[in-house]
Amino acid sequence: MTKKQIVERIREVFDVVYEDAKCSLDFETPHQLLVAVQLSAQCTDARVNLVTPALFEKYRSVQDFANADEDELCHMIKSCGFYKNKGKNIIASSKRILSEFMGEIPSEMDELLKLEGVGRKTANLILGDVYGKPSLVIDTHAIRLTNRIGLVSEKDPVKIEFALKKIVPSDYQTRFCHQLVYHGRAICDARVPKCTLCPIGDVCKKKNVKKFV
């Protein structure tokens, strides 16, 4: 099978097994998603979801975050780790959104990358989940699983992103990455993958497992 055919097979299975796959961060507005993703760096989504309810209750708009007292904000997000840097980035990016983008989250990759604390992973999540554009979020799950399956032989997130763009249909890219997260948590564990239970075992290049366990 070609890599495109493998992706089509995965799509058939995942659209049944993980039909409800979505972003695991809780948010109601585009800016809340941006803040949540900034907090999620080196932190679990579960932890972020514990922090954001009170955070979003106190800071209800981009303007609120831009005007936030840095010490107060940092105190609220302390349990997410790297809180000083995250706090500075959240405030600075909020100010930039107001001053350069009229208070709206940018809808283009180049513009999103101008925001403090935003890299390609965050930008792609915004493009896909907010604007419905083709996007590939290359997180630890995507790196691990695409290598194990045999879709790529690369650990660099940017190289993986562009390699996958060639084989993953544009209308499936965003959903595919969310499904990889679900599959990584349920079956393809980082340490002990449950290969005997894997619904896509027929197309997985198992010889890669030892290399990445």
Short mmCIF file of C-alpha atoms in Angstrom, two decimals:
data_model
loop_
_atom_site.label_atom_id
_atom_site.label_comp_id
_atom_site.label_asym_id
_atom_site.label_seq_id
_atom_site.Cartn_x
_atom_site.Cartn_y
_atom_site.Cartn_z
CA MET A 1 0.00 0.00 0.00
CA THR A 2 1.09 3.55 -0.66
CA LYS A 3 1.18 6.03 2.20
CA LYS A 4 -1.91 7.76 0.80
CA GLN A 5 -3.73 4.43 0.79
CA ILE A 6 -2.66 3.80 4.38
CA VAL A 7 -4.06 7.18 5.39
CA GLU A 8 -7.35 6.38 3.66
CA ARG A 9 -7.53 3.09 5.54
CA ILE A 10 -6.81 4.87 8.83
CA ARG A 11 -9.50 7.40 8.00
CA GLU A 12 -12.08 4.67 7.45
CA VAL A 13 -11.31 3.14 10.84
CA PHE A 14 -10.75 6.28 12.90
CA ASP A 15 -13.93 7.95 11.62
CA VAL A 16 -15.80 5.10 13.27
CA VAL A 17 -13.68 4.46 16.36
CA TYR A 18 -12.97 8.13 17.10
CA GLU A 19 -15.91 9.78 15.36
CA ASP A 20 -16.26 12.37 18.15
CA ALA A 21 -12.58 13.31 18.32
CA LYS A 22 -12.05 17.00 18.97
CA CYS A 23 -9.66 19.38 20.68
CA SER A 24 -9.30 18.28 24.31
CA LEU A 25 -8.91 21.84 25.58
CA ASP A 26 -12.06 23.55 26.89
CA PHE A 27 -12.86 26.93 25.34
CA GLU A 28 -15.76 29.06 24.12
CA THR A 29 -14.02 31.77 22.08
CA PRO A 30 -11.05 31.82 19.68
CA HIS A 31 -9.00 33.83 22.14
CA GLN A 32 -9.76 31.40 24.95
CA LEU A 33 -8.43 28.60 22.74
CA LEU A 34 -5.29 30.61 22.06
CA VAL A 35 -4.72 31.18 25.78
CA ALA A 36 -5.42 27.54 26.61
CA VAL A 37 -2.93 26.33 24.00
CA GLN A 38 -0.30 28.74 25.31
CA LEU A 39 -0.84 27.29 28.78
CA SER A 40 -0.62 23.71 27.50
CA ALA A 41 3.07 23.90 26.59
CA GLN A 42 4.87 21.30 28.74
CA CYS A 43 1.59 20.76 30.58
CA THR A 44 -1.30 18.33 30.25
CA ASP A 45 -4.58 19.42 28.72
CA ALA A 46 -6.32 18.06 31.80
CA ARG A 47 -4.38 20.43 34.04
CA VAL A 48 -5.10 23.37 31.75
CA ASN A 49 -8.81 22.56 31.84
CA LEU A 50 -8.70 22.77 35.63
CA VAL A 51 -7.14 26.22 35.51
CA THR A 52 -9.05 27.93 32.71
CA PRO A 53 -12.59 28.10 34.20
CA ALA A 54 -11.55 30.56 36.91
CA LEU A 55 -9.13 32.27 34.51
CA PHE A 56 -11.80 32.86 31.87
CA GLU A 57 -14.24 33.99 34.52
CA LYS A 58 -11.84 36.72 35.64
CA TYR A 59 -10.54 37.66 32.19
CA ARG A 60 -13.49 37.67 29.80
CA SER A 61 -12.02 39.36 26.75
CA VAL A 62 -8.81 40.05 24.84
CA GLN A 63 -8.86 43.50 26.43
CA ASP A 64 -9.04 41.99 29.91
CA PHE A 65 -6.00 39.82 29.27
CA ALA A 66 -4.09 42.72 27.70
CA ASN A 67 -4.72 44.82 30.81
CA ALA A 68 -4.09 42.02 33.29
CA ASP A 69 -1.75 42.48 36.20
CA GLU A 70 1.10 40.14 35.40
CA ASP A 71 1.61 38.94 38.96
CA GLU A 72 -2.09 38.15 39.40
CA LEU A 73 -2.27 36.34 36.07
CA CYS A 74 0.87 34.34 36.81
CA HIS A 75 -0.50 33.32 40.19
CA MET A 76 -3.64 31.93 38.55
CA ILE A 77 -1.71 29.88 35.99
CA LYS A 78 1.16 28.80 38.25
CA SER A 79 0.15 25.12 38.31
CA CYS A 80 0.57 24.94 34.51
CA GLY A 81 4.33 25.38 34.82
CA PHE A 82 6.62 27.99 33.22
CA TYR A 83 4.00 30.43 34.43
CA LYS A 84 6.14 33.57 34.29
CA ASN A 85 6.96 33.14 30.62
CA LYS A 86 3.42 32.05 29.79
CA GLY A 87 1.95 35.01 31.65
CA LYS A 88 4.15 37.47 29.78
CA ASN A 89 3.30 35.88 26.43
CA ILE A 90 -0.44 35.86 27.09
CA ILE A 91 -0.46 39.55 27.99
CA ALA A 92 1.89 40.54 25.16
CA SER A 93 0.02 38.55 22.51
CA SER A 94 -3.30 39.98 23.69
CA LYS A 95 -1.92 43.51 23.34
CA ARG A 96 -0.66 42.70 19.84
CA ILE A 97 -4.06 41.28 18.85
CA LEU A 98 -5.62 44.59 19.89
CA SER A 99 -3.02 46.85 18.31
CA GLU A 100 -2.36 44.98 15.05
CA PHE A 101 -5.40 42.82 14.40
CA MET A 102 -8.33 44.92 15.67
CA GLY A 103 -8.99 42.52 18.51
CA GLU A 104 -9.50 39.51 16.24
CA ILE A 105 -7.39 36.34 16.24
CA PRO A 106 -5.46 36.26 12.94
CA SER A 107 -6.58 33.71 10.36
CA GLU A 108 -3.27 33.34 8.51
CA MET A 109 -0.20 31.36 9.58
CA ASP A 110 2.26 34.22 9.09
CA GLU A 111 0.16 36.56 11.21
CA LEU A 112 -0.39 34.03 13.97
CA LEU A 113 3.34 33.42 14.22
CA LYS A 114 3.82 37.10 15.06
CA LEU A 115 2.01 36.54 18.35
CA GLU A 116 4.13 35.97 21.44
CA GLY A 117 4.16 32.35 22.56
CA VAL A 118 2.73 31.06 19.27
CA GLY A 119 4.56 28.46 17.18
CA ARG A 120 3.39 26.37 14.24
CA LYS A 121 1.61 23.82 16.45
CA THR A 122 -0.50 26.49 18.13
CA ALA A 123 -1.09 28.34 14.87
CA ASN A 124 -2.25 25.18 13.11
CA LEU A 125 -4.68 24.40 15.93
CA ILE A 126 -6.20 27.86 15.61
CA LEU A 127 -6.41 27.61 11.82
CA GLY A 128 -8.11 24.23 11.97
CA ASP A 129 -10.42 24.53 14.97
CA VAL A 130 -11.34 28.19 14.67
CA TYR A 131 -11.22 28.87 10.95
CA GLY A 132 -11.79 25.39 9.50
CA LYS A 133 -8.69 25.56 7.35
CA PRO A 134 -6.58 22.50 6.47
CA SER A 135 -4.01 22.19 9.22
CA LEU A 136 -1.80 19.60 10.86
CA VAL A 137 -1.06 19.93 14.57
CA ILE A 138 2.16 18.05 15.16
CA ASP A 139 2.28 17.28 18.87
CA THR A 140 3.95 14.41 20.71
CA HIS A 141 1.14 12.03 19.75
CA ALA A 142 1.41 12.90 16.06
CA ILE A 143 5.19 12.52 16.13
CA ARG A 144 5.06 9.14 17.87
CA LEU A 145 2.19 7.61 15.94
CA THR A 146 3.10 8.73 12.44
CA ASN A 147 6.57 7.29 12.94
CA ARG A 148 5.29 4.03 14.38
CA ILE A 149 2.73 3.61 11.64
CA GLY A 150 5.38 4.31 9.03
CA LEU A 151 3.94 7.45 7.49
CA VAL A 152 7.15 9.35 8.26
CA SER A 153 10.65 8.64 9.50
CA GLU A 154 11.33 11.97 11.10
CA LYS A 155 11.15 13.59 14.54
CA ASP A 156 11.23 17.25 13.49
CA PRO A 157 7.65 18.59 13.78
CA VAL A 158 7.92 20.96 10.81
CA LYS A 159 9.30 18.26 8.51
CA ILE A 160 6.54 15.90 9.67
CA GLU A 161 3.91 18.56 9.01
CA PHE A 162 5.01 19.08 5.43
CA ALA A 163 5.47 15.37 4.79
CA LEU A 164 1.93 14.66 5.99
CA LYS A 165 0.50 17.46 3.86
CA LYS A 166 1.45 15.40 0.83
CA ILE A 167 -0.48 12.31 1.91
CA VAL A 168 -3.33 13.46 4.19
CA PRO A 169 -6.34 14.93 2.34
CA SER A 170 -6.94 18.59 3.18
CA ASP A 171 -10.47 17.91 4.42
CA TYR A 172 -9.18 15.31 6.87
CA GLN A 173 -6.06 16.97 8.27
CA THR A 174 -7.52 18.66 11.36
CA ARG A 175 -9.68 15.68 12.31
CA PHE A 176 -6.79 13.26 11.69
CA CYS A 177 -4.59 15.02 14.25
CA HIS A 178 -7.33 15.02 16.89
CA GLN A 179 -7.90 11.32 16.23
CA LEU A 180 -4.18 10.63 16.65
CA VAL A 181 -4.38 12.16 20.14
CA TYR A 182 -7.32 9.92 21.04
CA HIS A 183 -5.58 6.85 19.62
CA GLY A 184 -2.33 7.72 21.38
CA ARG A 185 -4.09 7.91 24.72
CA ALA A 186 -6.29 4.85 24.25
CA ILE A 187 -4.06 2.40 22.40
CA CYS A 188 -0.70 3.63 21.16
CA ASP A 189 0.82 4.50 24.52
CA ALA A 190 4.31 5.97 24.54
CA ARG A 191 5.75 3.22 26.74
CA VAL A 192 3.57 0.16 26.22
CA PRO A 193 1.47 0.34 23.05
CA LYS A 194 -1.49 -2.06 23.02
CA CYS A 195 -0.71 -3.44 19.58
CA THR A 196 -2.96 -6.49 19.96
CA LEU A 197 -5.95 -4.16 20.44
CA CYS A 198 -5.05 -1.71 17.68
CA PRO A 199 -7.80 -1.22 15.06
CA ILE A 200 -5.25 -0.11 12.45
CA GLY A 201 -2.72 -2.85 13.14
CA ASP A 202 -3.09 -4.12 9.58
CA VAL A 203 -1.44 -0.98 8.18
CA CYS A 204 0.98 -0.18 11.02
CA LYS A 205 4.67 -0.61 10.36
CA LYS A 206 5.29 -2.42 13.63
CA LYS A 207 9.01 -2.65 13.20
CA ASN A 208 9.15 1.05 14.12
CA VAL A 209 7.70 0.39 17.59
CA LYS A 210 10.93 -0.70 19.25
CA LYS A 211 12.71 2.32 17.90
CA PHE A 212 10.29 4.79 19.49
CA VAL A 213 9.32 3.03 22.73
#
